[in-house]
Tab-separated table of C-alpha atoms in Angstrom:
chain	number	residue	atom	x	y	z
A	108	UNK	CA	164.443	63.750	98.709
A	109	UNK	CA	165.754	63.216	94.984
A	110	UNK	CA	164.219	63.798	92.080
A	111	UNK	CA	162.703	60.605	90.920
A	112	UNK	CA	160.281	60.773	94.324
A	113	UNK	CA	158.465	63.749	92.472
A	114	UNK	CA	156.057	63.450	89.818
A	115	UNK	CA	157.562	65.959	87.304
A	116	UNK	CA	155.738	66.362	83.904
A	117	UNK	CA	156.849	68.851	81.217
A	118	UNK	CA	154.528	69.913	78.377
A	119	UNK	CA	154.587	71.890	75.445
A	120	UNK	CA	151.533	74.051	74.252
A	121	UNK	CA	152.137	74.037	70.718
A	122	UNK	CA	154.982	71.454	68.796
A	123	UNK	CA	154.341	72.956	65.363
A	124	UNK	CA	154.261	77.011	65.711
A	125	UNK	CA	154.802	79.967	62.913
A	126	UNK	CA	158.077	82.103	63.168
A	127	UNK	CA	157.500	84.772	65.802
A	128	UNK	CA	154.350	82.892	67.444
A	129	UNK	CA	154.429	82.306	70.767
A	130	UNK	CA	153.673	79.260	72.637
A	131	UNK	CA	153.948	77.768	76.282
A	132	UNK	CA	156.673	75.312	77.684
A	133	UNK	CA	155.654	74.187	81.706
A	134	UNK	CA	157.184	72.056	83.960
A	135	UNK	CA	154.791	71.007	86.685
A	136	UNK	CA	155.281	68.667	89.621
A	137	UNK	CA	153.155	67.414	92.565
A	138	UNK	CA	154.007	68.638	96.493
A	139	UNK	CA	152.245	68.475	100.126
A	140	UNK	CA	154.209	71.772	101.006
A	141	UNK	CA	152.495	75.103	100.419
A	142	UNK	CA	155.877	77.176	100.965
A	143	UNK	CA	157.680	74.827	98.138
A	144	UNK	CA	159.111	76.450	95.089
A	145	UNK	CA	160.460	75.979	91.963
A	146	UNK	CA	163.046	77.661	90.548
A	147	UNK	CA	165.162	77.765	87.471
A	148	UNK	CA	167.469	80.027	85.829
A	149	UNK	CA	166.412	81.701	82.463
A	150	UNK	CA	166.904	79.327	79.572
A	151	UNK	CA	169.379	80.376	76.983
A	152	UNK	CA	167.943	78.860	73.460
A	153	UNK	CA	169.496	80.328	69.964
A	154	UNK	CA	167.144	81.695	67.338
A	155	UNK	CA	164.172	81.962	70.285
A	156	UNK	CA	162.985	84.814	72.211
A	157	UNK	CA	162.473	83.137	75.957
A	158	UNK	CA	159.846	85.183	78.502
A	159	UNK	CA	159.483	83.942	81.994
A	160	UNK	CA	156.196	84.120	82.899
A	161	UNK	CA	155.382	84.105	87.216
A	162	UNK	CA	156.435	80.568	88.912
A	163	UNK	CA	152.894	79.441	90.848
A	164	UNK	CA	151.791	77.113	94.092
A	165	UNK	CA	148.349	76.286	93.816
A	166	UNK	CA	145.881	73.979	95.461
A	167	UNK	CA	143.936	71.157	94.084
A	168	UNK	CA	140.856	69.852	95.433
A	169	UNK	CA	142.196	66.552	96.586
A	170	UNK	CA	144.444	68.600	99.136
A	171	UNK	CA	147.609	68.387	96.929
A	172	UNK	CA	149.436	71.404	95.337
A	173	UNK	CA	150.656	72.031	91.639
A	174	UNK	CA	154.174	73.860	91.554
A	175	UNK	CA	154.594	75.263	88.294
A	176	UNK	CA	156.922	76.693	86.407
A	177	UNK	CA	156.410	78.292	82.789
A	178	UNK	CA	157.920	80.491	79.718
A	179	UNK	CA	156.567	81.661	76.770
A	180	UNK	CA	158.989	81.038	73.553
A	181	UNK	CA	159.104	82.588	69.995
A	182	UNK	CA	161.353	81.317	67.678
A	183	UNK	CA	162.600	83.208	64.731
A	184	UNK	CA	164.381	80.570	62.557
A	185	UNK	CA	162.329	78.018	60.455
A	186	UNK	CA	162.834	74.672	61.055
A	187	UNK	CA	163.732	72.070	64.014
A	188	UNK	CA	164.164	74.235	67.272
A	189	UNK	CA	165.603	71.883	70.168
A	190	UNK	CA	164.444	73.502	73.169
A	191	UNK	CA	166.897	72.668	76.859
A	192	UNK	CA	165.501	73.755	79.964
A	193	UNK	CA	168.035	74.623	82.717
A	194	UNK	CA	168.134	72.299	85.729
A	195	UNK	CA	164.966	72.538	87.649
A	196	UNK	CA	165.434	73.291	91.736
A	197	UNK	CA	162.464	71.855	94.310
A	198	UNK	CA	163.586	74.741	96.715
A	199	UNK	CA	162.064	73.628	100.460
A	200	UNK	CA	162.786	75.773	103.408
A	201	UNK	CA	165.587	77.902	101.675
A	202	UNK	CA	167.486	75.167	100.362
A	203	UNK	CA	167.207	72.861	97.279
A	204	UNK	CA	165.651	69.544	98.188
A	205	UNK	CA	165.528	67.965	94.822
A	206	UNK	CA	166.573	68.587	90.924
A	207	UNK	CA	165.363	67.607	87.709
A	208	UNK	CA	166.687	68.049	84.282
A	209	UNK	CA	163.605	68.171	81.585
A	210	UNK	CA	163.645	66.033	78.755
A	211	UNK	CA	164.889	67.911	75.969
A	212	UNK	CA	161.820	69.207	73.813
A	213	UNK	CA	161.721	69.630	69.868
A	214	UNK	CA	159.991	72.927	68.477
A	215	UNK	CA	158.943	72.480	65.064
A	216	UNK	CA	158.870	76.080	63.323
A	217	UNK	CA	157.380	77.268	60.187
A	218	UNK	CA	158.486	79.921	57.776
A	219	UNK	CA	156.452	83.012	57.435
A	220	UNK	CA	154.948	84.076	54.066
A	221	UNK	CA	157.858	85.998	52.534
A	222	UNK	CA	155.842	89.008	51.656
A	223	UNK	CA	155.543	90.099	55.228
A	224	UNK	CA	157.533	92.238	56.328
A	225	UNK	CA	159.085	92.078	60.170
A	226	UNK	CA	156.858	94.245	61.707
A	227	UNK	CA	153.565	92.378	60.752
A	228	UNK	CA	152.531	91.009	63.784
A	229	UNK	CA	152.059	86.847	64.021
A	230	UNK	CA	148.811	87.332	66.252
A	231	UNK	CA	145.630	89.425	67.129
A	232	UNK	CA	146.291	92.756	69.117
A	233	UNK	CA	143.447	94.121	70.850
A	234	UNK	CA	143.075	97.980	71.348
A	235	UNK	CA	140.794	99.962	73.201
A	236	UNK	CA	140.458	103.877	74.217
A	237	UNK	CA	138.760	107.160	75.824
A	238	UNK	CA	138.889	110.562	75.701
A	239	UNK	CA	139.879	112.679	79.265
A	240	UNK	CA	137.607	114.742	79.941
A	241	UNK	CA	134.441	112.442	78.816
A	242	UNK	CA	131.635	113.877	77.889
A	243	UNK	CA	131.618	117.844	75.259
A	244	UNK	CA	134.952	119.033	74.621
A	245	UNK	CA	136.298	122.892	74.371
A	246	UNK	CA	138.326	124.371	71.144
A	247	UNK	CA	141.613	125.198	72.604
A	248	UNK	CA	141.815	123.573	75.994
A	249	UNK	CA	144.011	120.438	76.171
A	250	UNK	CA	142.359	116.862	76.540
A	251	UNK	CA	143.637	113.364	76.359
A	252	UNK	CA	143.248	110.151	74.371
A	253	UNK	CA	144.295	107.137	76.315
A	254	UNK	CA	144.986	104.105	74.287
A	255	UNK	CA	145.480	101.257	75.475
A	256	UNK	CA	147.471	97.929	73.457
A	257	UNK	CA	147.118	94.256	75.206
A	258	UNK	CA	147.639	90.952	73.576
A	259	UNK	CA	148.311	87.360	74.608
A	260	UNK	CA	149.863	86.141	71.951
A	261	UNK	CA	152.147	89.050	70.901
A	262	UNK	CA	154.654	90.983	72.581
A	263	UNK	CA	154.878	94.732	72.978
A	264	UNK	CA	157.922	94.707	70.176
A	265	UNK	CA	155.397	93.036	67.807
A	266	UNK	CA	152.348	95.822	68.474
A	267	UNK	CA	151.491	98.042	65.819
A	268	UNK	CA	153.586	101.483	65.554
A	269	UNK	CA	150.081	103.300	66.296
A	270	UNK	CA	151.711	106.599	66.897
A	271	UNK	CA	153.423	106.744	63.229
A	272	UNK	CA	149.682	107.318	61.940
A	273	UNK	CA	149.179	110.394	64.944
A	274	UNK	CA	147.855	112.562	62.456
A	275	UNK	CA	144.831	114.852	62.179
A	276	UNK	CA	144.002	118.127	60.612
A	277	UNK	CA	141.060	119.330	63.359
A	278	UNK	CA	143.068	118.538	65.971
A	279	UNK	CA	146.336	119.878	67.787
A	280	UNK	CA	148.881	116.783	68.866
A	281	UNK	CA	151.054	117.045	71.102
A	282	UNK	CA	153.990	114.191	72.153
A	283	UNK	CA	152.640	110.990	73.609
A	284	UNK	CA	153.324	109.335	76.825
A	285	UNK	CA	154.135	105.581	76.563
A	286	UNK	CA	154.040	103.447	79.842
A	287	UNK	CA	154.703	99.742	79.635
A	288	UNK	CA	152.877	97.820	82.690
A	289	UNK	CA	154.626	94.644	83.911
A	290	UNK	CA	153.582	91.592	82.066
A	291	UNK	CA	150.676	90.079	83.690
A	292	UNK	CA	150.220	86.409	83.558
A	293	UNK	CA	151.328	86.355	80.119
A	294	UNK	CA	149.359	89.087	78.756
A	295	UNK	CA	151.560	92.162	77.184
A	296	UNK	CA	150.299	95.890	77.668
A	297	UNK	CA	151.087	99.039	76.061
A	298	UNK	CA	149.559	102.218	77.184
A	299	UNK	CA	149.335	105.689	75.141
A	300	UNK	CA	148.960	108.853	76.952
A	301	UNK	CA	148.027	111.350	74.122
A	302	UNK	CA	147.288	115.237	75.281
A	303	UNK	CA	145.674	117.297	71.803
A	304	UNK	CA	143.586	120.522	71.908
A	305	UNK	CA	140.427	119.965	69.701
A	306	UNK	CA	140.590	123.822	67.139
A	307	UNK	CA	137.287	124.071	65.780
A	308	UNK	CA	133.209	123.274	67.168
A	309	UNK	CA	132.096	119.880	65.819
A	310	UNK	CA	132.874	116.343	66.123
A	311	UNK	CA	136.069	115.639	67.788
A	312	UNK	CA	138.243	114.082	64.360
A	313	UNK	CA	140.977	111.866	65.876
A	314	UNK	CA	143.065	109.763	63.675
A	315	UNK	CA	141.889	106.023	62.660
A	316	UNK	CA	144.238	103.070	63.240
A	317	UNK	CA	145.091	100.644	61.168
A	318	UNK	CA	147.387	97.656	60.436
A	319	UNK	CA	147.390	94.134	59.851
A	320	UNK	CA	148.270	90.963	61.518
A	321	UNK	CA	148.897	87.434	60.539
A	322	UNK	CA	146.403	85.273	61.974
A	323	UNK	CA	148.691	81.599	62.766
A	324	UNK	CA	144.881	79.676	62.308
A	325	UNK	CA	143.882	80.845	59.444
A	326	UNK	CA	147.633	81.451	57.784
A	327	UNK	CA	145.746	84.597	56.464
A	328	UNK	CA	146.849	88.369	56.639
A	329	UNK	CA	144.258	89.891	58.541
A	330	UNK	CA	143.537	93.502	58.406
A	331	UNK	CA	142.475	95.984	61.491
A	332	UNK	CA	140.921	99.119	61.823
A	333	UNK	CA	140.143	101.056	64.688
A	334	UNK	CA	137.736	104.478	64.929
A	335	UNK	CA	138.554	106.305	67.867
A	336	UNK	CA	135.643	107.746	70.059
A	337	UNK	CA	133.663	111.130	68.361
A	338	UNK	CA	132.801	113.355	71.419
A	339	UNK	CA	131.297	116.759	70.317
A	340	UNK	CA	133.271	120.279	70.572
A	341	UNK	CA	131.450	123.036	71.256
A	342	UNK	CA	132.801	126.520	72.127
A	343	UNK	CA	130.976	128.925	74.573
A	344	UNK	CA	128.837	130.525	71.618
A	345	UNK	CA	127.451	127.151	70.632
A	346	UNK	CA	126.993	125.858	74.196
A	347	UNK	CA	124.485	128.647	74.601
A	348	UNK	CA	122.505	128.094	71.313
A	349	UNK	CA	122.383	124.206	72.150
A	350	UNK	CA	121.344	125.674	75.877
A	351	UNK	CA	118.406	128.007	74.627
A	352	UNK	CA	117.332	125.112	72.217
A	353	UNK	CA	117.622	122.779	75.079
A	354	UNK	CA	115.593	124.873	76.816
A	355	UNK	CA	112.501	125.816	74.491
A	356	UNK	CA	112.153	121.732	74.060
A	357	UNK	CA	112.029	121.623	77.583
A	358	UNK	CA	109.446	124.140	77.967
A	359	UNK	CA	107.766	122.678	74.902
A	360	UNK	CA	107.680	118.996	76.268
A	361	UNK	CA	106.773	120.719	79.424
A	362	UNK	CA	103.425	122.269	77.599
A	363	UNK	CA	102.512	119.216	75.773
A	364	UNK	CA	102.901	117.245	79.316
A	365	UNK	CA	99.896	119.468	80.628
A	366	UNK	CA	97.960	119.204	77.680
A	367	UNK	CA	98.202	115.944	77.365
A	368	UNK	CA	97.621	115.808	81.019
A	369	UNK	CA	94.282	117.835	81.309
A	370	UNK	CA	92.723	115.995	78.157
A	371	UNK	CA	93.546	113.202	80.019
A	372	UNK	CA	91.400	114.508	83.054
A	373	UNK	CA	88.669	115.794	80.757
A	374	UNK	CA	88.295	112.549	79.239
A	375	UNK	CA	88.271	110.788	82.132
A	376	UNK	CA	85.776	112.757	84.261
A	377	UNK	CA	83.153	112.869	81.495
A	378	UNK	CA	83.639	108.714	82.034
A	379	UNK	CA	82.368	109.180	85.846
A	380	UNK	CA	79.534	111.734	84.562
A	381	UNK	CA	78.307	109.238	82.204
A	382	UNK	CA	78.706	106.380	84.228
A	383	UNK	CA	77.344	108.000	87.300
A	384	UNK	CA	74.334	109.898	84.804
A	385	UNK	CA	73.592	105.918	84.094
A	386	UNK	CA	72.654	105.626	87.462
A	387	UNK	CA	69.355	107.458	87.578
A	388	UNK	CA	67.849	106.037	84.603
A	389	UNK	CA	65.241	108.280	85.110
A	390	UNK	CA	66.487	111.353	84.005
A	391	UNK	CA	67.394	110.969	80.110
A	392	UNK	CA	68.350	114.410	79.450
A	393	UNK	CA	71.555	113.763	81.830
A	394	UNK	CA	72.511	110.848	79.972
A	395	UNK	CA	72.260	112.612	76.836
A	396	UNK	CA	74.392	115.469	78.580
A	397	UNK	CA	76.649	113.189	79.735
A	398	UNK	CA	77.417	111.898	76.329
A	399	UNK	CA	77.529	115.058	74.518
A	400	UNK	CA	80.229	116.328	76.961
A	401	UNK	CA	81.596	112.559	76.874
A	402	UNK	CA	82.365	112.826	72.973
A	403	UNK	CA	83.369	116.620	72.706
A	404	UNK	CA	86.166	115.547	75.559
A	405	UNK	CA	87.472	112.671	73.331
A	406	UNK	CA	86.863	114.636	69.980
A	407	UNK	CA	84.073	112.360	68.685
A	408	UNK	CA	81.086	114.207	66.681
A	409	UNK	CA	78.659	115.773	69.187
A	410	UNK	CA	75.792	114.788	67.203
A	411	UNK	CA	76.347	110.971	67.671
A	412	UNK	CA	73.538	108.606	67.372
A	413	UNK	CA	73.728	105.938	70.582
A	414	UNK	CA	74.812	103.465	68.052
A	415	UNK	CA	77.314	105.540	66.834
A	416	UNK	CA	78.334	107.142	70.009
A	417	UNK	CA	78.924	103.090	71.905
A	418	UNK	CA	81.098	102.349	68.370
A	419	UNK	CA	83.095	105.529	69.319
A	420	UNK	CA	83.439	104.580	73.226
A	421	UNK	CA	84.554	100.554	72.439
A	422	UNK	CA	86.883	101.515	69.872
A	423	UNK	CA	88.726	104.013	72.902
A	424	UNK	CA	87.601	101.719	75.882
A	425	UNK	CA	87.260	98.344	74.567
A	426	UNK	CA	83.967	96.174	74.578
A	427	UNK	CA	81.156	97.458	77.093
A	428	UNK	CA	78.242	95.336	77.619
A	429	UNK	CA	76.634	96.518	80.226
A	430	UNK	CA	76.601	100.215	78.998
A	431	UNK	CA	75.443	99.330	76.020
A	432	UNK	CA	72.167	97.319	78.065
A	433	UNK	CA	71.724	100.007	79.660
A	434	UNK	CA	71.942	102.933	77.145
A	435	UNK	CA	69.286	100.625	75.299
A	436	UNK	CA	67.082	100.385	77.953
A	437	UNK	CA	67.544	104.290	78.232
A	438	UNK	CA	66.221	104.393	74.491
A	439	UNK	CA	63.493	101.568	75.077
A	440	UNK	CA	62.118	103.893	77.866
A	441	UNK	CA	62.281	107.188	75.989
A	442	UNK	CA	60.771	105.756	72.943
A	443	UNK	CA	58.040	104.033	75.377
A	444	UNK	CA	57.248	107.431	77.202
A	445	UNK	CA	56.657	109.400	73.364
């Protein structure tokens, strides 16, 4: 097999790019073989930073498979970069069954702003924490802040120098551990392992971040600010007021529960008296009854006229025809009897 069987393409993300921006240069090519390679030594390219990202085999619907091979490139000289790939290897059972040497590839780079200085970043850095333990901390015993850095576009020399600004005057620092995970599909990581001993009761006062970043879309210097979580510290005195406090609004929510509970009931058996006092339309003196205990239940005047007392009942219950036919007829048969 030689190299003008495969279909080889080469593509470049970005052609026009900001000095220290990164962008994407792949060389792709078509196979039937799911144990084919590429392979390629690192390119060598003056004035650019070269990152080789993981070579990939994947599947496309149609049944055929993309080999791919890619690096991420910053330049740091202005002007016309010309970008030369090594020779590219189609490795097949151990051995290479074809080579291809890329077309060369022009980089076009512009200057940075000359107020900003080299350790402005040329692209968003994302940051994100939490405190270890979670939840209220202890004056004096030793917790950690993990912070963690990740970016696509920037590299871990480019993140901000976050531990320059490690200061605070409620809490103890102590020396930071820094681990660098592997790179991970292009995406750069930095993680801070902080240990600090909160000294006084309150809320826990860690250090904000801040720096700035040029944004390459915008061609603006952007500025970033990050407040760390504010977990409460409480010592063993204060733990016990917020406990006794904690617990006399339990006991108070507890006492308005039942009260609210057993007007509740009240109201809602002198309901079934009335309703059930309705029933026997012969005995008047129950109704009345009924509604007398009916209205001191839902704190309505005792001495309600029926008028007033219905008014009182559909403003809590909503509309009520047939109680109010049959509390008439109630009055249409007293009245009838005197």
């Amino acid at each position: 097999m030689v190299a003008a069987d495969l279909p080889w393409t080469i593509q470049l993300e970005d052609v026009q790019v900001w000095q220290r921006e990164r962008t994407t240069l792949t060389v792709e090519v078509q196979s039937t073989d799911r144990f084919a390679t590429l392979e390629a030594s690192l390119p060598r390219i003056e004035g650019v930073d070269v990152q080789a990202l993981p070579a990939t085999n994947e599947a496309n619907p149609d049944g055929k498979r993309i080999l791919r091979l890619s690096w991420q490139l910053s330049a740091h000289t202005p002007g016309k970069q010309t970008i030369r790939l090594p020779t590219i290897r189609y490795n097949l059972n151990g051995r290479d069954a074809a080579q291809w040497q890329p077309p060369v590839q022009t980089l076009d780079v512009q200057a940075l702003p000359p107020y900003l200085p080299p350790t402005i970043p040329v692209g968003n850095v994302e940051i994100e924490s939490h405190i270890e333990p979670s939840g209220v901390l202890q004056p004096g015993h030793l917790a950690y802040w993990h912070i963690r850095l990740h970016s696509n576009e920037v590299t871990t020399a480019q993140f901000p120098p976050i531990l320059k600004q490690m200061r605070s005057s409620g809490v103890e620092l102590f020396p930071a551990k820094v681990d660098k995970p592997a790179s991970d599909g292009g995406q750069y990581r930095l993680e801070y392992h902080i240990p600090f001993k909160p000294q006084s009761s309150g809320r826990l006062d860690l250090p904000t971040l801040k720096w700035h970043w040029f944004d390459p879309e915008t061609a603006r210097l952007e500025h970033r600010q990050y407040t760390p979580p504010r977990q409460w510290v409480l010592g063993w005195i204060w733990r016990g007021v917020m406990g006794v406090f904690s617990l006399l609004a339990l006991l108070a929510s507890l006492w308005f529960s039942v009260k609210l509970a057993g007007k509740h009931g009240r109201q809602w058996r002198s309901k079934r008296r009335i309703l059930r006092a309705l029933q026997t339309p012969d005995s008047p003196y129950m109704v009345q009854k009924a509604m007398r205990e009916c209205a001191i239940a839902h704190s309505w005047a005792e001495n309600l006229s029926v008028a007033q007392w219905l008014t009182c009942w559909e403003q809590h219950y909503g509309t009520a025809d047939n109680l109010r036919l049959q509390l008439q007829a109630m009055e249409r048969a007293r009245f009838c009897a005197k």
